[in-house]
Coordinates of C-alpha atoms in Angstrom, one line a residue:
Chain A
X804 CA 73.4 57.2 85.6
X805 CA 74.6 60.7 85.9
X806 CA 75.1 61.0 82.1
X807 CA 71.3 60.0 82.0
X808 CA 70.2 62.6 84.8
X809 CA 72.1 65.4 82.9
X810 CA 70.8 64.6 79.4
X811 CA 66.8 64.4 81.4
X812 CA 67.8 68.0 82.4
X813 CA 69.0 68.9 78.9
X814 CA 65.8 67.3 77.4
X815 CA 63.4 69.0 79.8
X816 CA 65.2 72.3 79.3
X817 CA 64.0 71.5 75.4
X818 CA 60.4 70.4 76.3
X819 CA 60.5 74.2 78.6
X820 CA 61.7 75.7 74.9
X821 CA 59.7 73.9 72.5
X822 CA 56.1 73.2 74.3
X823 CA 55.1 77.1 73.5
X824 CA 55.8 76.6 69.8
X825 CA 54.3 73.5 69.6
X826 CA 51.3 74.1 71.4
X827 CA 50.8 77.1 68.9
X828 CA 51.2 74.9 66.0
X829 CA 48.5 72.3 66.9
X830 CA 46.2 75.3 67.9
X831 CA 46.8 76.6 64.2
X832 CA 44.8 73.4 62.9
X833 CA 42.1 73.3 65.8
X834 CA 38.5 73.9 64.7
X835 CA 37.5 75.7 67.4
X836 CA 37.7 79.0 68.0
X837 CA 38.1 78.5 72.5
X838 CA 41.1 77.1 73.2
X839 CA 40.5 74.7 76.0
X840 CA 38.5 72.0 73.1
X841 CA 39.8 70.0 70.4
X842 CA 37.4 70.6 67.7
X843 CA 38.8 68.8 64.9
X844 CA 41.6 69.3 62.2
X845 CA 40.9 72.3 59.8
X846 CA 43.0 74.7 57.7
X847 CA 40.7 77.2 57.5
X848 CA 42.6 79.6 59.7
X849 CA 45.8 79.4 57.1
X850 CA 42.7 80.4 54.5
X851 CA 41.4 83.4 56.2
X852 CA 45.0 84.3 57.0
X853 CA 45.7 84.6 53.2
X854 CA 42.9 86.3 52.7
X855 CA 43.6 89.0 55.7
X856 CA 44.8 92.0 53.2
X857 CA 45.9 93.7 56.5
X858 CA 48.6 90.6 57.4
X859 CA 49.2 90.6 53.5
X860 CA 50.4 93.8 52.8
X861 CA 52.5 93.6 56.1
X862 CA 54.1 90.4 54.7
X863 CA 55.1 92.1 51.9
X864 CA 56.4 95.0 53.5
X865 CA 58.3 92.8 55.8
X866 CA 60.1 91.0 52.8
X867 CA 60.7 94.1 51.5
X868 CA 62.3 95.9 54.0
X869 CA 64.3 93.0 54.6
X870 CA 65.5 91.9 51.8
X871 CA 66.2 95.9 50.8
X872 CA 67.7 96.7 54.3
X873 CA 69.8 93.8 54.6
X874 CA 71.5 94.1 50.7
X875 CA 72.0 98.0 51.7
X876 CA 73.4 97.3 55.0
X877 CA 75.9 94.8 53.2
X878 CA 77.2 97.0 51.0
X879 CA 77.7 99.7 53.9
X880 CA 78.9 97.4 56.5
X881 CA 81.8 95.5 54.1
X882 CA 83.2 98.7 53.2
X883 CA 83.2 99.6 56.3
X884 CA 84.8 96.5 57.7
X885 CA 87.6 97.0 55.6
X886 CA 88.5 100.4 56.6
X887 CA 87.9 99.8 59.8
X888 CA 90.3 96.4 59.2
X889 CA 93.0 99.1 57.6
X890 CA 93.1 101.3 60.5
X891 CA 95.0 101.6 63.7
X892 CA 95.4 102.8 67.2
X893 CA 92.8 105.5 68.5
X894 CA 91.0 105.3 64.8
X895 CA 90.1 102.0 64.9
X896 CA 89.1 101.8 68.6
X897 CA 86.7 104.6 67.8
X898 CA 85.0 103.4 65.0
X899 CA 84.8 99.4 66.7
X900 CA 82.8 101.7 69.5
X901 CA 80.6 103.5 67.3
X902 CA 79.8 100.3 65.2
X903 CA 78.8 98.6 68.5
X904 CA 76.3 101.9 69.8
X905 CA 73.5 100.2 68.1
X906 CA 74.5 96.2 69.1
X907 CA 74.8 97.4 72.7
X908 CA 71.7 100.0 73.2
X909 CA 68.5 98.7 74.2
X910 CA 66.1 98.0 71.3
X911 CA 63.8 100.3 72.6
X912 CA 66.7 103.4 73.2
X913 CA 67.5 103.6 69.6
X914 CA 64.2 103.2 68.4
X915 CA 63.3 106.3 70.2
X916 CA 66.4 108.5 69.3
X917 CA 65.7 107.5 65.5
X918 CA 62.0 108.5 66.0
X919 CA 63.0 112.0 67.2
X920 CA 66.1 112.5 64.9
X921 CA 62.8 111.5 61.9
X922 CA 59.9 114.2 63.6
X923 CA 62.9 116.7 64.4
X924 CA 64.2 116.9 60.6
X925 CA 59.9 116.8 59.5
X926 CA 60.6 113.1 57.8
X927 CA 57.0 112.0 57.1
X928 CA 57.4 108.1 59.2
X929 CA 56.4 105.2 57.0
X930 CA 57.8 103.0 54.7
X931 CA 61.5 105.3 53.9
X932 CA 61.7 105.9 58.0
X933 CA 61.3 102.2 58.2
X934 CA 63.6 101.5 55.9
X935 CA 66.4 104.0 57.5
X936 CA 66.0 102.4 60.8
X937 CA 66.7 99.2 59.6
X938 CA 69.5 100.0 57.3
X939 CA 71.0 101.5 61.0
X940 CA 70.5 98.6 63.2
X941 CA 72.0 95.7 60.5
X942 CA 75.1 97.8 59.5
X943 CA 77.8 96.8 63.1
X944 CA 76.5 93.1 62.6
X945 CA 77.5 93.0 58.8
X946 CA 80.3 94.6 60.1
X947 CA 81.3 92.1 63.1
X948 CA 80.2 88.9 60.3
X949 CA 82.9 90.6 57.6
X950 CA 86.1 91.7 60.3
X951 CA 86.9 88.0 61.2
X952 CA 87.5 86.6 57.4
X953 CA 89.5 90.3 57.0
X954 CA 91.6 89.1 60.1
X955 CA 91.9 85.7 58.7
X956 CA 93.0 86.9 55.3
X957 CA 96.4 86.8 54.0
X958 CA 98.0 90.0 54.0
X959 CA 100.6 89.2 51.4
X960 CA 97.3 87.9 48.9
X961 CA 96.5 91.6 48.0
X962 CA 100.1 92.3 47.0
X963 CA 100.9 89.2 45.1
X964 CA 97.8 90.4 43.3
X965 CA 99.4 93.7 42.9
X966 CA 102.9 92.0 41.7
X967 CA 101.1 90.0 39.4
X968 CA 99.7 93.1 37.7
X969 CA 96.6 93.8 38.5
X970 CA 95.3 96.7 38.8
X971 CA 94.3 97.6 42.9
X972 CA 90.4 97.4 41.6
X973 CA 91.1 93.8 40.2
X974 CA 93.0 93.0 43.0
X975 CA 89.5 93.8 45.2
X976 CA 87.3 92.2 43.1
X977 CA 89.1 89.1 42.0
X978 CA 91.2 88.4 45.3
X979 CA 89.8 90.4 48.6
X980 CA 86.0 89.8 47.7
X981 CA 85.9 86.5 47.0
X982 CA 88.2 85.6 49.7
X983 CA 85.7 87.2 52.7
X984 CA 82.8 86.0 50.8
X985 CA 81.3 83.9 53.3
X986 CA 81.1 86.5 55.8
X987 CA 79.9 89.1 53.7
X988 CA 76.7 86.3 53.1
X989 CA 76.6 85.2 56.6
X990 CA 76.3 88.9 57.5
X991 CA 73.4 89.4 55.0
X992 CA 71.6 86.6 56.1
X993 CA 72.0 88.0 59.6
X994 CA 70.7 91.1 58.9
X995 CA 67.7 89.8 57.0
X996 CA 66.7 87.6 60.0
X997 CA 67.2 90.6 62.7
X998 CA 65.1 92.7 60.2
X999 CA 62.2 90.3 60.1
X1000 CA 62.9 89.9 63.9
X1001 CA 62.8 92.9 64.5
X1002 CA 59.7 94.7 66.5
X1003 CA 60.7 97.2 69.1
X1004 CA 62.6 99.8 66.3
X1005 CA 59.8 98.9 63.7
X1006 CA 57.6 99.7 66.3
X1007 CA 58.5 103.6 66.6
X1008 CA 59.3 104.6 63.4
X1009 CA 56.9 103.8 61.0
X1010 CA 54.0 105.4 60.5
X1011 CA 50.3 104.9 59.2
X1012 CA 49.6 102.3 56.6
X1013 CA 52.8 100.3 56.8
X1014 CA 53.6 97.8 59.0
X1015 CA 55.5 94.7 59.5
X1016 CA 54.0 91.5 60.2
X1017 CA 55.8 91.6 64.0
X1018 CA 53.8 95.2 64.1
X1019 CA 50.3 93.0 63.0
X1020 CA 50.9 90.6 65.2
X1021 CA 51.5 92.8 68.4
X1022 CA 48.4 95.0 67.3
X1023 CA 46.5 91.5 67.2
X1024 CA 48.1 90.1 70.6
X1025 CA 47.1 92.9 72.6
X1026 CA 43.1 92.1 71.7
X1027 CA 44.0 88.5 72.8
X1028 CA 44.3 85.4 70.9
X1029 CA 43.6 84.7 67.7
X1030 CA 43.5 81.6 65.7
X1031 CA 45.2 83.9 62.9
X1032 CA 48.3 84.5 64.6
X1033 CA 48.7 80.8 65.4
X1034 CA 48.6 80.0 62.0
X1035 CA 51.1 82.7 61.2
X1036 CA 53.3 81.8 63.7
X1037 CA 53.5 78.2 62.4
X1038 CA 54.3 79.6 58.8
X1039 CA 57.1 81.5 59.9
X1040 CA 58.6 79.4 62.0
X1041 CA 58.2 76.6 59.4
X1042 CA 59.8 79.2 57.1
X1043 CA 62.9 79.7 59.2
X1044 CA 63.4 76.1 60.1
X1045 CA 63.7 75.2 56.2
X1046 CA 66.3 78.4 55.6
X1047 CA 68.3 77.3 58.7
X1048 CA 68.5 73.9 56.7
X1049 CA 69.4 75.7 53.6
X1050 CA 72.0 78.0 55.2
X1051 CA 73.1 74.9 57.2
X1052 CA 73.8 72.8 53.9
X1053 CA 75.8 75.7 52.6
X1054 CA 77.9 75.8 54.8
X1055 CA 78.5 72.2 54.6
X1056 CA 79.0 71.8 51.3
X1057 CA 80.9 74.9 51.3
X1058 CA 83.7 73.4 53.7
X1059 CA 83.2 69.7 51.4
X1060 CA 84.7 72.5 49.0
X1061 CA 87.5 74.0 50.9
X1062 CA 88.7 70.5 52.1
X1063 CA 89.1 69.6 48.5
X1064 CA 90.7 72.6 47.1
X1065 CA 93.1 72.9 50.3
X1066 CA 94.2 69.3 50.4
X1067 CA 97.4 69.0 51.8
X1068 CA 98.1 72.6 52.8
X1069 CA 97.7 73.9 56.3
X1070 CA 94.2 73.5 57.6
X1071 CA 92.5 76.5 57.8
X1072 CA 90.3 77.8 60.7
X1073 CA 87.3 78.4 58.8
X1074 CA 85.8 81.7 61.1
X1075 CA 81.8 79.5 61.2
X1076 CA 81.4 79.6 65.3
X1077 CA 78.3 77.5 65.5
X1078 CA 77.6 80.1 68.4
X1079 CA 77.9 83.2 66.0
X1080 CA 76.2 81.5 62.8
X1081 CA 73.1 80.5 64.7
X1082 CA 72.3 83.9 66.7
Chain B
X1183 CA 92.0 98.3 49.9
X1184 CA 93.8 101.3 51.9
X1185 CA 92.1 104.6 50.7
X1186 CA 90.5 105.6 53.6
X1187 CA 87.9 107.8 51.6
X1188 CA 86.2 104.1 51.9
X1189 CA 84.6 104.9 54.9
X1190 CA 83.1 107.5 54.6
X1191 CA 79.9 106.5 53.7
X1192 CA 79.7 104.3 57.2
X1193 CA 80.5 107.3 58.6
X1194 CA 77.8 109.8 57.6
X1195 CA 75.6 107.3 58.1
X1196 CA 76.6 106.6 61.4
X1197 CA 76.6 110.6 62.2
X1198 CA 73.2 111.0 60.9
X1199 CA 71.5 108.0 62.0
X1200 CA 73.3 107.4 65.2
X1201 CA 75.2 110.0 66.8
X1202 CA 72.8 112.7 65.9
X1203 CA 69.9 110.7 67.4
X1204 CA 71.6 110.1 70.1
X1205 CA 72.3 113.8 71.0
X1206 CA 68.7 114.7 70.5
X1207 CA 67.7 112.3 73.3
X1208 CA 70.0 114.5 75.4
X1209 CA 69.2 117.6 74.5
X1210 CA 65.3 116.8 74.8
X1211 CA 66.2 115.4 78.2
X1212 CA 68.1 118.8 79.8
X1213 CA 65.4 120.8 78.2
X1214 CA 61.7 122.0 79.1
X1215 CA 59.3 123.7 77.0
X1216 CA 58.0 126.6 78.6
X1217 CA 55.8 129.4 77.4
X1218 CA 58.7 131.7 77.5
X1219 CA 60.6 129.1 75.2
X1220 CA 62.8 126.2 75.5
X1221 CA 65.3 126.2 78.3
X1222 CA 67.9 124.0 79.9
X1223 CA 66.4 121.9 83.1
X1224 CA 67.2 119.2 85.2
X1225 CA 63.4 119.0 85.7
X1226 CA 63.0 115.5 84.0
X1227 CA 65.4 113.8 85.8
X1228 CA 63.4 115.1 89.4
X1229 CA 60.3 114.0 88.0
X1230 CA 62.1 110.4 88.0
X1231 CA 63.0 110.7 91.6
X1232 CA 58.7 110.9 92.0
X1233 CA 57.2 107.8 94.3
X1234 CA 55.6 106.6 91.4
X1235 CA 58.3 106.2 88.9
X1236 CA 60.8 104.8 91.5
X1237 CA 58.6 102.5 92.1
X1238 CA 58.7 101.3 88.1
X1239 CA 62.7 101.5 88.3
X1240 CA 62.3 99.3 91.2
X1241 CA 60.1 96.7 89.8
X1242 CA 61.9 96.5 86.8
X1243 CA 65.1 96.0 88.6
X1244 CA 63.5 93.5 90.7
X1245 CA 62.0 91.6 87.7
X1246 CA 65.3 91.9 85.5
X1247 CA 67.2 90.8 88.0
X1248 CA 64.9 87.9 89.1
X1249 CA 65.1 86.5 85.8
X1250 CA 69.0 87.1 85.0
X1251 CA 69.2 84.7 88.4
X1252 CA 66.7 82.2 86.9
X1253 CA 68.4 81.9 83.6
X1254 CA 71.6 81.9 85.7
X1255 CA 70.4 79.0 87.6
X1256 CA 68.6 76.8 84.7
X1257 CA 71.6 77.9 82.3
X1258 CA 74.6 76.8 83.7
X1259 CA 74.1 72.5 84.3
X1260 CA 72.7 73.5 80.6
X1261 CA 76.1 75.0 79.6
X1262 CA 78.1 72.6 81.6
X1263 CA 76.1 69.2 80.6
X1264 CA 76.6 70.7 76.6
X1265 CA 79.9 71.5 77.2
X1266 CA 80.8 67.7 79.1
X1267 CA 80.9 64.5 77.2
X1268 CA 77.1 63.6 77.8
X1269 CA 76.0 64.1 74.0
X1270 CA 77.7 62.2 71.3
X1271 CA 76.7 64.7 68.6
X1272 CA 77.0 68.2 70.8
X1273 CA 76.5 70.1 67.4
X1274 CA 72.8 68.7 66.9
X1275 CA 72.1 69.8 70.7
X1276 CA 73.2 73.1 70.2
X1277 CA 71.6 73.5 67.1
X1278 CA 68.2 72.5 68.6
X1279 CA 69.0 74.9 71.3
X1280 CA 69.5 77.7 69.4
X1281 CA 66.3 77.4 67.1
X1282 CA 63.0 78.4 69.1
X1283 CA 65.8 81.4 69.4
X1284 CA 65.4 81.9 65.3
X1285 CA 61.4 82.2 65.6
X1286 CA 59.9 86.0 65.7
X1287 CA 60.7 87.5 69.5
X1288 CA 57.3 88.6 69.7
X1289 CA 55.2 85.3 68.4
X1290 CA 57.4 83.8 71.3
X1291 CA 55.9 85.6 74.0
X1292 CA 52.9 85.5 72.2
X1293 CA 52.8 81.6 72.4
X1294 CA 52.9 82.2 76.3
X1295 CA 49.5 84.4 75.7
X1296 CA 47.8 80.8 74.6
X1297 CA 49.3 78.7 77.0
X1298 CA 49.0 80.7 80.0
X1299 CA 45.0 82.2 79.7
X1300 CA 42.6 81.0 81.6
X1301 CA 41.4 78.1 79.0
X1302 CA 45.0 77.7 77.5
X1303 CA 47.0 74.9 77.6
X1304 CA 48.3 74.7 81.1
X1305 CA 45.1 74.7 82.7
X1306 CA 43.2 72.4 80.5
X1307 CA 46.4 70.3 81.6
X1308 CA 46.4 70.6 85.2
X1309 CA 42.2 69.9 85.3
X1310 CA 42.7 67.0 83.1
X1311 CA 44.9 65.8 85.4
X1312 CA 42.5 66.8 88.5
X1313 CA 44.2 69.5 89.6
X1314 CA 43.4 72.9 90.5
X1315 CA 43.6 76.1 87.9
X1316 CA 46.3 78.5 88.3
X1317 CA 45.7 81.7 87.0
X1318 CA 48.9 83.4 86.7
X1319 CA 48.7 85.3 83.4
X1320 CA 48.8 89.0 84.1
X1321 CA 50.9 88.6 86.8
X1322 CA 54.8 89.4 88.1
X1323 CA 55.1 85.4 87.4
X1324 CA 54.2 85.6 84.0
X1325 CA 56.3 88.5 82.8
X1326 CA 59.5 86.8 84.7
X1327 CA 58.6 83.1 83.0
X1328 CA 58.2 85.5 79.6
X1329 CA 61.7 87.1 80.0
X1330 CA 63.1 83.9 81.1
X1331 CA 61.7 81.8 77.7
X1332 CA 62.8 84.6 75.6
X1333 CA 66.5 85.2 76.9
X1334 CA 67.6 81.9 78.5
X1335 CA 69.4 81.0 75.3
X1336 CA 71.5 84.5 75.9
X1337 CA 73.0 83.2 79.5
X1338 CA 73.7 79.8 77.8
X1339 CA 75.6 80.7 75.2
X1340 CA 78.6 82.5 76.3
X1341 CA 78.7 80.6 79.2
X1342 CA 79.1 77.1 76.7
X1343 CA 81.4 79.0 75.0
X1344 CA 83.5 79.6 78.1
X1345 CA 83.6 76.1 79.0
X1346 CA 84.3 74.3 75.8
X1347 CA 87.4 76.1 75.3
X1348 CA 88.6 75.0 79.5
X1349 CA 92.0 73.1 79.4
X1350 CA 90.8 69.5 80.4
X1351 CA 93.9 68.9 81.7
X1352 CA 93.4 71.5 84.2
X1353 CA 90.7 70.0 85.4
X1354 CA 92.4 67.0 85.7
X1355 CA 95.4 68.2 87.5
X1356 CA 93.2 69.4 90.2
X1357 CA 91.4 66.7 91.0
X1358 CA 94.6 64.8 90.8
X1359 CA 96.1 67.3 93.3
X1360 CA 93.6 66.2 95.7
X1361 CA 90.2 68.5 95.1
X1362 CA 86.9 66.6 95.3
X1363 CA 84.4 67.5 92.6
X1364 CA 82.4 70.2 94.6
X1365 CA 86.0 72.2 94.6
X1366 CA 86.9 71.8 91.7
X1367 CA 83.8 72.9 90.3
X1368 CA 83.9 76.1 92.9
X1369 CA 87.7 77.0 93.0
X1370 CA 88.8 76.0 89.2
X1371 CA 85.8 75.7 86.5
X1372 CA 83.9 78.3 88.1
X1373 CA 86.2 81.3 87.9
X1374 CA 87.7 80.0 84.9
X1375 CA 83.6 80.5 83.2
X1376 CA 83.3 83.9 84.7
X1377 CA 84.0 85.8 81.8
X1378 CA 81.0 83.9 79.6
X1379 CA 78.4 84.0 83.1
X1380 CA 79.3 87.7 83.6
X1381 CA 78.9 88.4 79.7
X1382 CA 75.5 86.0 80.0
X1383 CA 74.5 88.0 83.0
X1384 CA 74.7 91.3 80.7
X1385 CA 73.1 89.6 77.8
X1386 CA 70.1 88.3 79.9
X1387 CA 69.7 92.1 81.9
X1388 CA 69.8 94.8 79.9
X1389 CA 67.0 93.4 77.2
X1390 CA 64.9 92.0 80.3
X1391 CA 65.4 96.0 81.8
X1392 CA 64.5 97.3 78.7
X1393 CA 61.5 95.2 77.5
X1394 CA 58.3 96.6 76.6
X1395 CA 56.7 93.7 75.1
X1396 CA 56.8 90.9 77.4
X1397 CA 55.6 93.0 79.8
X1398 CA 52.8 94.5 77.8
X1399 CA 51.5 91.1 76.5
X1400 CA 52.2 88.7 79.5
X1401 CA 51.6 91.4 82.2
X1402 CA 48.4 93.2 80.9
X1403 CA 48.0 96.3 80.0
X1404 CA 48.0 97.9 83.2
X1405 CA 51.5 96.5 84.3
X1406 CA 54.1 99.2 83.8
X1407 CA 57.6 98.7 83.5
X1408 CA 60.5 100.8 82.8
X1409 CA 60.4 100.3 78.6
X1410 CA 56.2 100.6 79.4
X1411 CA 56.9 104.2 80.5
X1412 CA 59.4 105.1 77.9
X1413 CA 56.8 103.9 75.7
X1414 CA 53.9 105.4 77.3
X1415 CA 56.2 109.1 77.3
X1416 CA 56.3 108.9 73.3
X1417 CA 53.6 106.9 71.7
X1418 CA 50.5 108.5 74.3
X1419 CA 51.4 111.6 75.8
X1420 CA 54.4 112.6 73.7
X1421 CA 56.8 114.0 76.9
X1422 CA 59.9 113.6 74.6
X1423 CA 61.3 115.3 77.3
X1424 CA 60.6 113.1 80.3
X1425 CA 60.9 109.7 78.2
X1426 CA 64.6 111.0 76.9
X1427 CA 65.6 111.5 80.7
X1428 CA 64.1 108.1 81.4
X1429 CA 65.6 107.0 77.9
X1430 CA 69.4 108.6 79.5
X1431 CA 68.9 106.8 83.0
X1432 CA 68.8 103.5 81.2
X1433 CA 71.6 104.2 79.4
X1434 CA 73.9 104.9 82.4
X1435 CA 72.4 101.3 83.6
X1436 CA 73.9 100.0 80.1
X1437 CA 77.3 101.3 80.3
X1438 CA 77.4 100.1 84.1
X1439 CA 77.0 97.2 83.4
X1440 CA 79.3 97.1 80.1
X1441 CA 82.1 98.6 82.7
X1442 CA 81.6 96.2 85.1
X1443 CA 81.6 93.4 82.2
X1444 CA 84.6 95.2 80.4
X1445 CA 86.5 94.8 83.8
X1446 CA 85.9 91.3 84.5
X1447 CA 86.8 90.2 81.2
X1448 CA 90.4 91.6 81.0
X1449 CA 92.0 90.8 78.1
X1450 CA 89.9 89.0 75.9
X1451 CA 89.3 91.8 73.8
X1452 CA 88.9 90.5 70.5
X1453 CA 85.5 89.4 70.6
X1454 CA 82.2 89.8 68.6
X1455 CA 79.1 89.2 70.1
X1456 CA 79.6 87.2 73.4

């Protein structure tokens, strides 16, 4: 009995989370235009959507800053995971505070700094500025996906590598890389999603002619609804529900793999916190 | 692996895109332009002290911390049922949890837009079922149900985490020492979750403080809070100088809080996120 009350709370709780994003799907495929009627099933506002050039071109500015920003940022932040990894005392408490600056400042604190740091030095804002900004905000959590797989790593790895005789490049490449692998993936899938997410920081520093799809969307919102923005909504979310499936299956198989290869030696704590993976 | 020339990429980039900003907010909040040049002011920190934009810091508070409680209050059973032995597959539960939390911040609250309005969904609900309209969009209630949709998952989270990891043989030992539920609960799982409620509490505050968009799209145009008037200060009558003092005031909130999180959680240093 109190197992049932606690999973009607749990299940309400999901009815309180869902309803909103349900109720915006079945609105996408309503007919007509006031929301109070059912008018009938129709796809004509995915048709118009595709043929909006204005939530076009924000799509693909939106891909492309996020696929851009994220590979940039992962290239940054893994370096900078394993120097901040190879450091000690005072160093490395330092730069752990710098990288979290941007985690722990309100969205809207940095976007303003980085819009002032972009008029003060007479950067035109648009697509680069755009660009910059979201470079900045993905870095600490490319950073804080890469230092737990450094932590877990074998320290003596590396220099069996080196004993071996390779050379300290091939020992990076062949034995450090593919060892943090999964968080240097997890981290870039991370920082796509936060850059799609992303609004507030968007928001301030770009300029005319380029904007995101959040940036539509807000600019849309603000007139009220519109049948448009349902039908977006349901893409995207439709969109992130099959990559979560993807990056889910990965993960899966990915362990499968370990399990295999590791058969009989020490189980190892693989560093996947459902909490962290599903932020 | 150890040449520590390695970082210095991360940290130019850190100095130009973080650090530098950040010192710009301060200088352009000590400063004033006058015709005479630019000097160094305390003049937009006063104007914050001004009835009007107290009255914003209030409401803001009031609102932030209205919906931290909320979250705190619907969160917890969540954390705790998730946590307890009443799902057989806890994994699907969280997942499912943690998925509205994947779709666009903004469409989120913009879902609330549809179901809220005057013909939304709620309404065409409530008549259906003979009931009277409520009109609540545009309204305190609305911005608080918007923060509390959009950051619930934040106080959940840490506060599962927190629980799961609880010794159940603790637990055990004090109710076989005597303690009836209700204690147990309030003298052993309770201050052993403190850590994840106080890191929830941050998590749930400081964007709620912060927010601009909820409170734009759920509260109207005309409903100012705190990230309204930092907004307001840049985008419409570009006061860098006012909205960097307002920008600097929030930031002391932030590292509050972070001290008084930082000193409730001791030891447990090596954490990411929450």
């Amino acid at each position: 009995m109190v197992k049932f009350i606690k999973r009607c709370y749990v299940y309400l709780i999901f009815v309180f989370l869902y309803m909103p994003i349900v109720v915006l799907m079945a609105y996408s495929f309503n007919d007509s235009r006031s929301r109070g009627t059912w008018g009938g099933f129709t796809l004509k506002w995915y048709v118009e959507l595709f043929q909006d050039r204005t939530i076009m071109t924000s799509l693909y500015y939106t891909l492309l800053i996020g696929v851009s920003s994220a590979l940039i940022a992962t290239i940054i932040g893994t370096i900078a995971a394993i120097g901040i990894h190879n450091s000690r005392g005072l160093k490395k408490k330092m730069l752990m505070n710098i990288t979290y600056i941007p985690v722990l400042n309100p969205d809207i604190v940095t976007a303003i700094s980085l819009m002032i740091l972009f008029v003060f030095a007479k950067v035109r804002l648009g697509f680069l500025t755009l660009l910059l900004a979201h470079i900045t905000f993905n870095i600490p959590y490319v950073i804080l996906s890469v230092l737990p797989k450094l932590r877990q790593l074998n320290i003596h790895l590396y220099e069996a590598a080196l004993d071996l005789g390779a050379t300290p490049t091939q020992a990076f490449w062949k034995v450090i890389i593919p060892e943090i692998m999964p968080g240097i993936v997890t981290g870039m899938l991370l920082a796509f999603t936060l850059s799609i997410d992303d609004f507030v920081i968007s928001f301030f520093t770009t300029g005319s002619g380029v904007s995101t799809l959040s940036i539509t969307a807000y600019s849309m919102a603000r007139r009220g609804i519109n049948p448009k923005i349902n039908a977006l909504s349901t893409i995207m979310f439709v969109s992130v529900l099959v990559l979560l499936v993807i990056v889910n299956l990965r993960q899966e198989m990915e362990q499968k793999k370990e399990r295999g290869k590791k058969n009989g030696t020490k189980k190892q704590n693989r560093s996947y916190s459902p909490e962290f993976d599903n932020l | 692996m150890k040449k520590s020339s390695s970082m210095i990429p991360y940290l130019i980039w850190m100095a130009l895109f973080i650090i530098i900003p950040m010192l710009l907010v301060v200088y352009y909040a000590f400063t004033v332009k006058t015709p005479e040049g630019i000097t160094w002011s305390l003049d937009n920190f006063a104007r914050f002290f001004e009835p009007i934009y107290l009255k914003v810091l209030w409401r803001s508070l009031a609102l932030a911390l209205g919906s931290t409680l909320i979250c705190l209050l619907l969160g917890y059973p969540v954390a705790m049922i998730m946590a307890g032995n009443a799902f057989t597959r806890k994994n699907v539960v969280m997942l499912l949890f943690v998925i509205p939390m994947w779709m666009n911040f903004l469409l989120r609250t913009y879902a609330w837009l549809a179901i809220l309005e005057r013909n939304g969904f709620l309404n065409v609900l409530l008549t259906s079922l003979g009931l009277p309209r409520l009109n609540i969009l545009y309204t305190n209630t609305a911005v608080v149900l918007g923060m509390v949709y959009n950051f619930l998952p934040f106080m959940v989270l840490p506060i599962y985490s927190v629980l799961s990891k609880i010794d159940k043989g603790v637990i055990e030992a004090a109710g076989d020492l005597g303690a009836n539920p209700v204690q147990v609960f309030t003298r052993v799982i309770f201050p052993l979750s403190l850590p994840g409620v106080i890191s929830g509490i941050t998590m749930v505050f400081m964007p709620a403080l912060t927010t601009f968009v909820i409170s734009r799209l759920l509260g109207g145009g005309q409903f100012t809070l705190i990230g309204n008037l930092i907004e307001q200060q840049f985008l419409v009558v570009a006061d860098w100088g006012f909205g960097s003092a307002i920008s600097m005031v929030m930031i002391i909130f932030i590292l509050l809080s972070m001290a008084i999180m930082s000193f409730f959680e001791g030891e447990d240093k090596e954490k990411t996120l929450w």
